[in-house]
Amino acid sequence: MSETLLQLRDISCPRSDGSLIFSDASFNVNEGDILVLRGKSGAGKSTLLKCIAHLNVYKGEILYRGRSPKSIGVPAYRTHVLYVPQRPSLLPGTPKDFFITISSFSSRNPKNSRLSKKDERTAVPDLNQAIEVGRSFGLDDELWDREWSSLSGGESQRMVLAVAIGLDAADILLLDEPTSALDPESSKSVETCLTSDMKAPDSTLQAIVWITHSEEQARRVGTRFVEVTADGIREEPRDPEV
Ligand SMILES: Nc1ncnc2c1ncn2[C@@H]1O[C@H](COP(=O)(O)OP(=O)(O)OP(=O)(O)O)[C@@H](O)[C@H]1O
């Protein structure tokens, strides 16, 4: 049986006026899941993803492998449960600088993690691996040395994903509309890379929570479907058409 990686229990997220963006979100994320989050614009999908990443205030309980983010250490938790934004917001320097900086964060050092030996990651992030992932997305190597601000929307989006996958430390990726700026061919190369990475025996990646507005993409990649609505958050059958 597949292992439970994340447990969400009665998660709700308040606005500053006290009203709730959503409430009672309760579901597990298991090894092998590509859990698609669907729902209308403004329903709260990105907010839910940020709550899971412990980047937003929430009520309720989130456990990773049975432990709270605080007991693991929030930076280490965020390394294992990695939020990938749609696009980088005003990052300074180049993607190469960014990769090297993130690779050196102390939370990536197993000595600074409160996880068990079994769950620690010992691999040193390899820039060449990230560049290789970028190539599979159609990114020229020279883009790694260009300023973020000079990259197109689609190049930035693929670059952020290449960094996230190249770091090879997350076992759960939280993807916020990862292909929203891409043409159909580039979207499919990203989908292929992510779904293959999930299946690769030497990969750390074990599950993805994936926001998309595309029904076609949801059907291509999803193994589970969760709908975010004003009336609540509910899991749907395997095929959203059923
Ligand atoms: N920091 C905030 N303060 C107040 N309201 C917020 C905040 N962040 C998000 N919201 C509101 O919460 C609601 C949900 O936003 P969210 O971005 O999570 O929706 P979404 O489902 O991801 O939308 P989209 O599909 O358009 O990206 C929206 O009404 C948004 O305006």
CSV table of N, CA and C in Angstrom, one decimal, residues 70-202:
chain,number,residue,atom,x,y,z
A,70,LYS,N,6.3,22.4,12.2
A,70,LYS,CA,7.1,23.0,13.3
A,70,LYS,C,8.0,22.0,13.9
A,71,SER,N,7.5,20.8,14.1
A,71,SER,CA,8.4,19.8,14.7
A,71,SER,C,9.6,19.3,13.8
A,72,ILE,N,9.4,19.4,12.5
A,72,ILE,CA,10.4,19.1,11.6
A,72,ILE,C,11.4,20.3,11.5
A,73,GLY,N,10.8,21.5,11.6
A,73,GLY,CA,11.6,22.7,11.3
A,73,GLY,C,11.0,23.2,10.0
A,74,VAL,N,10.4,24.4,10.0
A,74,VAL,CA,9.6,24.9,8.8
A,74,VAL,C,10.5,25.0,7.5
A,75,PRO,N,11.8,25.5,7.6
A,75,PRO,CA,12.6,25.5,6.4
A,75,PRO,C,12.8,24.1,5.8
A,76,ALA,N,13.1,23.1,6.7
A,76,ALA,CA,13.3,21.8,6.2
A,76,ALA,C,12.0,21.2,5.6
A,77,TYR,N,10.9,21.5,6.3
A,77,TYR,CA,9.6,21.1,5.7
A,77,TYR,C,9.4,21.6,4.3
A,78,ARG,N,9.7,22.9,4.1
A,78,ARG,CA,9.5,23.5,2.8
A,78,ARG,C,10.4,23.0,1.8
A,79,THR,N,11.6,22.4,2.2
A,79,THR,CA,12.5,21.8,1.2
A,79,THR,C,11.8,20.5,0.7
A,80,HIS,N,11.1,19.8,1.6
A,80,HIS,CA,10.5,18.5,1.2
A,80,HIS,C,9.2,18.7,0.6
A,81,VAL,N,8.5,19.7,1.0
A,81,VAL,CA,7.1,20.0,0.4
A,81,VAL,C,7.3,21.4,-0.3
A,82,LEU,N,7.7,21.3,-1.5
A,82,LEU,CA,8.2,22.5,-2.2
A,82,LEU,C,7.1,23.2,-3.1
A,83,TYR,N,6.9,24.5,-2.7
A,83,TYR,CA,5.9,25.3,-3.5
A,83,TYR,C,6.6,25.9,-4.7
A,84,VAL,N,6.0,25.7,-5.9
A,84,VAL,CA,6.6,26.3,-7.1
A,84,VAL,C,5.6,27.3,-7.6
A,85,PRO,N,6.0,28.6,-7.5
A,85,PRO,CA,5.0,29.6,-8.0
A,85,PRO,C,4.9,29.6,-9.5
A,86,GLN,N,3.8,30.3,-10.0
A,86,GLN,CA,3.6,30.3,-11.5
A,86,GLN,C,4.8,30.9,-12.2
A,87,ARG,N,5.3,32.0,-11.6
A,87,ARG,CA,6.5,32.7,-12.1
A,87,ARG,C,7.3,33.3,-11.0
A,88,PRO,N,8.6,33.4,-11.2
A,88,PRO,CA,9.4,34.1,-10.1
A,88,PRO,C,9.0,35.6,-10.1
A,89,SER,N,8.9,36.1,-8.9
A,89,SER,CA,8.6,37.5,-8.8
A,89,SER,C,9.8,38.3,-8.5
A,90,LEU,N,10.3,39.1,-9.5
A,90,LEU,CA,11.4,40.0,-9.4
A,90,LEU,C,12.6,39.4,-8.7
A,91,LEU,N,13.0,38.2,-9.1
A,91,LEU,CA,14.3,37.7,-8.6
A,91,LEU,C,15.5,38.4,-9.1
A,92,PRO,N,16.5,38.7,-8.2
A,92,PRO,CA,17.7,39.3,-8.7
A,92,PRO,C,18.6,38.3,-9.4
A,93,GLY,N,19.5,38.8,-10.2
A,93,GLY,CA,20.6,37.9,-10.7
A,93,GLY,C,20.1,36.9,-11.8
A,94,THR,N,20.8,35.8,-11.9
A,94,THR,CA,20.5,34.8,-13.0
A,94,THR,C,20.0,33.6,-12.3
A,95,PRO,N,19.3,32.7,-13.2
A,95,PRO,CA,18.9,31.4,-12.6
A,95,PRO,C,20.0,30.6,-12.0
A,96,LYS,N,21.2,30.7,-12.6
A,96,LYS,CA,22.4,30.0,-12.1
A,96,LYS,C,22.7,30.4,-10.7
A,97,ASP,N,22.7,31.8,-10.5
A,97,ASP,CA,23.0,32.3,-9.1
A,97,ASP,C,21.9,31.8,-8.2
A,98,PHE,N,20.7,31.8,-8.6
A,98,PHE,CA,19.5,31.4,-7.8
A,98,PHE,C,19.7,29.9,-7.3
A,99,PHE,N,20.0,29.1,-8.3
A,99,PHE,CA,20.2,27.7,-8.0
A,99,PHE,C,21.3,27.5,-7.0
A,100,ILE,N,22.4,28.2,-7.2
A,100,ILE,CA,23.6,28.0,-6.3
A,100,ILE,C,23.2,28.5,-4.9
A,101,THR,N,22.5,29.6,-4.8
A,101,THR,CA,22.1,30.2,-3.5
A,101,THR,C,21.2,29.2,-2.8
A,102,ILE,N,20.2,28.7,-3.5
A,102,ILE,CA,19.2,27.8,-2.8
A,102,ILE,C,20.0,26.5,-2.4
A,103,SER,N,20.9,26.0,-3.2
A,103,SER,CA,21.6,24.8,-2.9
A,103,SER,C,22.4,24.9,-1.6
A,104,SER,N,22.8,26.2,-1.3
A,104,SER,CA,23.6,26.3,-0.1
A,104,SER,C,22.8,26.6,1.2
A,105,PHE,N,21.5,26.7,1.1
A,105,PHE,CA,20.7,27.0,2.3
A,105,PHE,C,21.0,25.9,3.3
A,106,SER,N,21.0,26.3,4.6
A,106,SER,CA,21.4,25.4,5.6
A,106,SER,C,20.2,24.4,5.8
A,107,SER,N,19.0,24.8,5.5
A,107,SER,CA,17.9,23.8,5.7
A,107,SER,C,18.0,22.6,4.8
A,108,ARG,N,18.9,22.7,3.7
A,108,ARG,CA,19.1,21.6,2.8
A,108,ARG,C,20.1,20.7,3.4
A,109,ASN,N,20.8,21.1,4.5
A,109,ASN,CA,21.8,20.3,5.1
A,109,ASN,C,21.2,19.3,6.1
A,110,PRO,N,21.3,18.0,5.9
A,110,PRO,CA,20.7,17.0,6.7
A,110,PRO,C,21.0,17.3,8.2
A,111,LYS,N,22.2,17.8,8.5
A,111,LYS,CA,22.5,18.1,9.9
A,111,LYS,C,21.6,19.0,10.6
A,112,ASN,N,21.0,19.9,9.8
A,112,ASN,CA,20.1,20.9,10.3
A,112,ASN,C,18.6,20.5,10.3
A,113,SER,N,18.3,19.3,9.8
A,113,SER,CA,16.9,18.9,9.7
A,113,SER,C,16.6,18.0,11.0
A,114,ARG,N,15.4,18.1,11.4
A,114,ARG,CA,14.9,17.2,12.5
A,114,ARG,C,14.2,16.0,12.0
A,115,LEU,N,14.4,15.6,10.7
A,115,LEU,CA,13.8,14.4,10.2
A,115,LEU,C,14.6,13.2,10.6
A,116,SER,N,14.0,12.0,10.5
A,116,SER,CA,14.8,10.8,10.8
A,116,SER,C,15.8,10.6,9.7
A,117,LYS,N,16.8,9.8,10.0
A,117,LYS,CA,17.8,9.4,9.0
A,117,LYS,C,17.2,8.9,7.7
A,118,LYS,N,16.2,8.1,7.9
A,118,LYS,CA,15.5,7.5,6.7
A,118,LYS,C,15.0,8.6,5.7
A,119,ASP,N,14.5,9.7,6.3
A,119,ASP,CA,13.9,10.7,5.5
A,119,ASP,C,14.8,11.8,5.1
A,120,GLU,N,16.1,11.8,5.5
A,120,GLU,CA,17.0,12.9,5.2
A,120,GLU,C,17.4,12.7,3.7
A,121,ARG,N,17.7,13.8,3.1
A,121,ARG,CA,18.3,13.8,1.7
A,121,ARG,C,19.8,14.2,1.8
A,122,THR,N,20.6,13.3,1.2
A,122,THR,CA,22.0,13.6,1.3
A,122,THR,C,22.6,14.0,0.0
A,123,ALA,N,21.9,14.0,-1.1
A,123,ALA,CA,22.4,14.3,-2.4
A,123,ALA,C,22.7,15.8,-2.4
A,124,VAL,N,23.9,16.2,-3.0
A,124,VAL,CA,24.2,17.6,-3.2
A,124,VAL,C,23.6,18.0,-4.5
A,125,PRO,N,22.8,19.1,-4.5
A,125,PRO,CA,22.1,19.5,-5.8
A,125,PRO,C,23.2,19.7,-6.9
A,126,ASP,N,22.8,19.3,-8.1
A,126,ASP,CA,23.8,19.3,-9.2
A,126,ASP,C,23.2,20.3,-10.3
A,127,LEU,N,23.9,21.4,-10.5
A,127,LEU,CA,23.5,22.3,-11.5
A,127,LEU,C,23.3,21.7,-12.9
A,128,ASN,N,24.2,20.8,-13.2
A,128,ASN,CA,24.2,20.1,-14.5
A,128,ASN,C,22.9,19.4,-14.7
A,129,GLN,N,22.4,18.8,-13.6
A,129,GLN,CA,21.1,18.0,-13.7
A,129,GLN,C,20.0,19.0,-13.9
A,130,ALA,N,20.0,20.2,-13.3
A,130,ALA,CA,19.0,21.2,-13.5
A,130,ALA,C,19.0,21.7,-15.0
A,131,ILE,N,20.3,21.9,-15.5
A,131,ILE,CA,20.4,22.3,-16.9
A,131,ILE,C,19.9,21.3,-17.8
A,132,GLU,N,20.1,20.0,-17.5
A,132,GLU,CA,19.6,18.9,-18.3
A,132,GLU,C,18.1,18.9,-18.3
A,133,VAL,N,17.5,19.1,-17.1
A,133,VAL,CA,16.0,19.2,-17.1
A,133,VAL,C,15.5,20.4,-17.9
A,134,GLY,N,16.2,21.5,-17.8
A,134,GLY,CA,15.9,22.7,-18.6
A,134,GLY,C,15.9,22.4,-20.1
A,135,ARG,N,16.9,21.6,-20.5
A,135,ARG,CA,17.0,21.2,-22.0
A,135,ARG,C,15.8,20.4,-22.4
A,136,SER,N,15.3,19.5,-21.5
A,136,SER,CA,14.2,18.7,-21.8
A,136,SER,C,12.9,19.6,-22.0
A,137,PHE,N,12.9,20.8,-21.4
A,137,PHE,CA,11.8,21.7,-21.5
A,137,PHE,C,12.1,22.7,-22.7
A,138,GLY,N,13.2,22.5,-23.4
A,138,GLY,CA,13.5,23.4,-24.6
A,138,GLY,C,14.2,24.7,-24.2
A,139,LEU,N,14.8,24.7,-23.0
A,139,LEU,CA,15.5,25.9,-22.5
A,139,LEU,C,17.0,25.8,-23.0
A,140,ASP,N,17.5,26.8,-23.7
A,140,ASP,CA,18.9,26.9,-24.1
A,140,ASP,C,19.7,27.1,-22.9
A,141,ASP,N,20.9,26.5,-22.9
A,141,ASP,CA,21.8,26.5,-21.7
A,141,ASP,C,22.2,28.0,-21.4
A,142,GLU,N,22.3,28.8,-22.5
A,142,GLU,CA,22.7,30.2,-22.2
A,142,GLU,C,21.7,31.0,-21.3
A,143,LEU,N,20.5,30.5,-21.2
A,143,LEU,CA,19.5,31.2,-20.4
A,143,LEU,C,19.8,31.2,-18.9
A,144,TRP,N,20.6,30.2,-18.5
A,144,TRP,CA,21.0,30.1,-17.1
A,144,TRP,C,21.9,31.3,-16.7
A,145,ASP,N,22.5,31.9,-17.6
A,145,ASP,CA,23.4,33.0,-17.3
A,145,ASP,C,22.8,34.4,-17.6
A,146,ARG,N,21.5,34.4,-18.0
A,146,ARG,CA,20.8,35.7,-18.3
A,146,ARG,C,20.1,36.1,-17.0
A,147,GLU,N,19.9,37.5,-16.9
A,147,GLU,CA,19.2,38.0,-15.8
A,147,GLU,C,17.7,37.4,-15.9
A,148,TRP,N,17.1,37.1,-14.7
A,148,TRP,CA,15.7,36.7,-14.7
A,148,TRP,C,14.8,37.7,-15.4
A,149,SER,N,15.1,39.0,-15.2
A,149,SER,CA,14.3,40.0,-15.7
A,149,SER,C,14.3,40.0,-17.3
A,150,SER,N,15.3,39.4,-17.9
A,150,SER,CA,15.3,39.4,-19.3
A,150,SER,C,14.7,38.2,-20.0
A,151,LEU,N,14.2,37.2,-19.1
A,151,LEU,CA,13.6,36.0,-19.6
A,151,LEU,C,12.1,36.3,-20.0
A,152,SER,N,11.6,35.6,-21.0
A,152,SER,CA,10.2,35.7,-21.3
A,152,SER,C,9.4,35.0,-20.2
A,153,GLY,N,8.1,35.3,-20.2
A,153,GLY,CA,7.2,34.6,-19.2
A,153,GLY,C,7.3,33.1,-19.2
A,154,GLY,N,7.3,32.6,-20.4
A,154,GLY,CA,7.3,31.1,-20.6
A,154,GLY,C,8.7,30.6,-20.2
A,155,GLU,N,9.8,31.3,-20.5
A,155,GLU,CA,11.1,30.9,-20.2
A,155,GLU,C,11.3,30.9,-18.6
A,156,SER,N,10.8,31.9,-18.0
A,156,SER,CA,10.9,32.0,-16.5
A,156,SER,C,10.1,30.9,-15.9
A,157,GLN,N,8.9,30.6,-16.4
A,157,GLN,CA,8.1,29.5,-15.8
A,157,GLN,C,8.8,28.2,-15.9
A,158,ARG,N,9.4,27.9,-17.1
A,158,ARG,CA,10.1,26.6,-17.3
A,158,ARG,C,11.3,26.6,-16.4
A,159,MET,N,12.0,27.8,-16.3
A,159,MET,CA,13.2,27.8,-15.5
A,159,MET,C,13.0,27.5,-14.0
A,160,VAL,N,11.9,28.1,-13.5
A,160,VAL,CA,11.6,27.8,-12.1
A,160,VAL,C,11.3,26.3,-11.8
A,161,LEU,N,10.6,25.7,-12.8
A,161,LEU,CA,10.4,24.3,-12.7
A,161,LEU,C,11.7,23.5,-12.8
A,162,ALA,N,12.6,23.9,-13.7
A,162,ALA,CA,13.8,23.2,-13.9
A,162,ALA,C,14.7,23.3,-12.6
A,163,VAL,N,14.6,24.4,-11.9
A,163,VAL,CA,15.3,24.6,-10.7
A,163,VAL,C,14.7,23.6,-9.6
A,164,ALA,N,13.4,23.7,-9.5
A,164,ALA,CA,12.7,22.8,-8.5
A,164,ALA,C,13.0,21.4,-8.7
A,165,ILE,N,13.0,20.9,-9.9
A,165,ILE,CA,13.3,19.5,-10.2
A,165,ILE,C,14.8,19.2,-10.0
A,166,GLY,N,15.6,20.1,-10.5
A,166,GLY,CA,17.1,19.9,-10.5
A,166,GLY,C,17.6,19.9,-9.0
A,167,LEU,N,16.9,20.5,-8.1
A,167,LEU,CA,17.3,20.5,-6.7
A,167,LEU,C,17.2,19.1,-6.1
A,168,ASP,N,16.3,18.3,-6.7
A,168,ASP,CA,16.2,16.9,-6.4
A,168,ASP,C,16.1,16.7,-4.8
A,169,ALA,N,15.3,17.5,-4.2
A,169,ALA,CA,15.2,17.3,-2.7
A,169,ALA,C,13.7,17.1,-2.3
A,170,ALA,N,12.8,17.7,-3.1
A,170,ALA,CA,11.4,17.6,-2.7
A,170,ALA,C,10.8,16.2,-2.9
A,171,ASP,N,10.0,15.7,-2.0
A,171,ASP,CA,9.2,14.5,-2.3
A,171,ASP,C,7.8,14.9,-2.7
A,172,ILE,N,7.4,16.2,-2.4
A,172,ILE,CA,6.1,16.6,-2.8
A,172,ILE,C,6.3,18.0,-3.5
A,173,LEU,N,5.9,18.1,-4.8
A,173,LEU,CA,5.9,19.4,-5.4
A,173,LEU,C,4.5,20.0,-5.4
A,174,LEU,N,4.4,21.3,-5.1
A,174,LEU,CA,3.1,22.0,-5.1
A,174,LEU,C,3.2,22.9,-6.3
A,175,LEU,N,2.5,22.6,-7.4
A,175,LEU,CA,2.7,23.4,-8.6
A,175,LEU,C,1.5,24.2,-8.9
A,176,ASP,N,1.7,25.6,-8.9
A,176,ASP,CA,0.6,26.5,-9.1
A,176,ASP,C,0.6,26.9,-10.6
A,177,GLU,N,-0.3,26.2,-11.3
A,177,GLU,CA,-0.5,26.4,-12.8
A,177,GLU,C,0.9,26.5,-13.5
A,178,PRO,N,1.6,25.3,-13.5
A,178,PRO,CA,3.0,25.3,-13.9
A,178,PRO,C,3.2,25.6,-15.4
A,179,THR,N,2.1,25.4,-16.2
A,179,THR,CA,2.3,25.6,-17.6
A,179,THR,C,1.4,26.7,-18.2
A,180,SER,N,0.9,27.6,-17.3
A,180,SER,CA,0.0,28.7,-17.7
A,180,SER,C,0.5,29.6,-18.8
A,181,ALA,N,1.9,29.8,-18.9
A,181,ALA,CA,2.4,30.7,-19.9
A,181,ALA,C,3.0,29.9,-21.1
A,182,LEU,N,2.7,28.6,-21.2
A,182,LEU,CA,3.4,27.8,-22.2
A,182,LEU,C,2.5,27.5,-23.4
A,183,ASP,N,3.2,27.3,-24.5
A,183,ASP,CA,2.4,26.8,-25.7
A,183,ASP,C,2.2,25.3,-25.5
A,184,PRO,N,1.2,24.7,-26.2
A,184,PRO,CA,0.9,23.3,-26.0
A,184,PRO,C,2.1,22.3,-26.0
A,185,GLU,N,3.0,22.5,-27.0
A,185,GLU,CA,4.1,21.6,-27.1
A,185,GLU,C,5.0,21.7,-25.8
A,186,SER,N,5.3,22.9,-25.4
A,186,SER,CA,6.1,23.0,-24.2
A,186,SER,C,5.4,22.5,-23.0
A,187,SER,N,4.1,22.7,-22.9
A,187,SER,CA,3.3,22.2,-21.8
A,187,SER,C,3.5,20.7,-21.7
A,188,LYS,N,3.3,20.0,-22.9
A,188,LYS,CA,3.4,18.6,-22.8
A,188,LYS,C,4.8,18.1,-22.4
A,189,SER,N,5.9,18.8,-22.8
A,189,SER,CA,7.2,18.4,-22.4
A,189,SER,C,7.4,18.5,-20.9
A,190,VAL,N,6.8,19.5,-20.3
A,190,VAL,CA,6.8,19.7,-18.9
A,190,VAL,C,6.0,18.5,-18.2
A,191,GLU,N,4.9,18.2,-18.7
A,191,GLU,CA,4.1,17.2,-18.2
A,191,GLU,C,4.8,15.8,-18.2
A,192,THR,N,5.4,15.6,-19.4
A,192,THR,CA,6.2,14.3,-19.6
A,192,THR,C,7.3,14.2,-18.6
A,193,CYS,N,8.1,15.3,-18.4
A,193,CYS,CA,9.2,15.3,-17.5
A,193,CYS,C,8.7,15.0,-16.1
A,194,LEU,N,7.7,15.7,-15.7
A,194,LEU,CA,7.2,15.6,-14.3
A,194,LEU,C,6.7,14.2,-14.0
A,195,THR,N,5.9,13.7,-15.0
A,195,THR,CA,5.3,12.3,-14.7
A,195,THR,C,6.4,11.3,-14.8
A,196,SER,N,7.4,11.4,-15.7
A,196,SER,CA,8.5,10.4,-15.7
A,196,SER,C,9.3,10.5,-14.4
A,197,ASP,N,9.6,11.7,-14.0
A,197,ASP,CA,10.4,11.9,-12.7
A,197,ASP,C,9.7,11.2,-11.6
A,198,MET,N,8.4,11.3,-11.5
A,198,MET,CA,7.6,10.6,-10.4
A,198,MET,C,7.9,9.1,-10.5
A,199,LYS,N,8.0,8.5,-11.7
A,199,LYS,CA,8.1,7.1,-11.8
A,199,LYS,C,9.6,6.6,-11.7
A,200,ALA,N,10.5,7.5,-11.9
A,200,ALA,CA,12.0,7.1,-11.9
A,200,ALA,C,12.3,6.5,-10.5
A,201,PRO,N,13.0,5.3,-10.5
A,201,PRO,CA,13.3,4.7,-9.2
A,201,PRO,C,14.3,5.5,-8.4
A,202,ASP,N,15.1,6.3,-9.0
A,202,ASP,CA,16.1,7.0,-8.2
A,202,ASP,C,15.6,8.5,-7.8
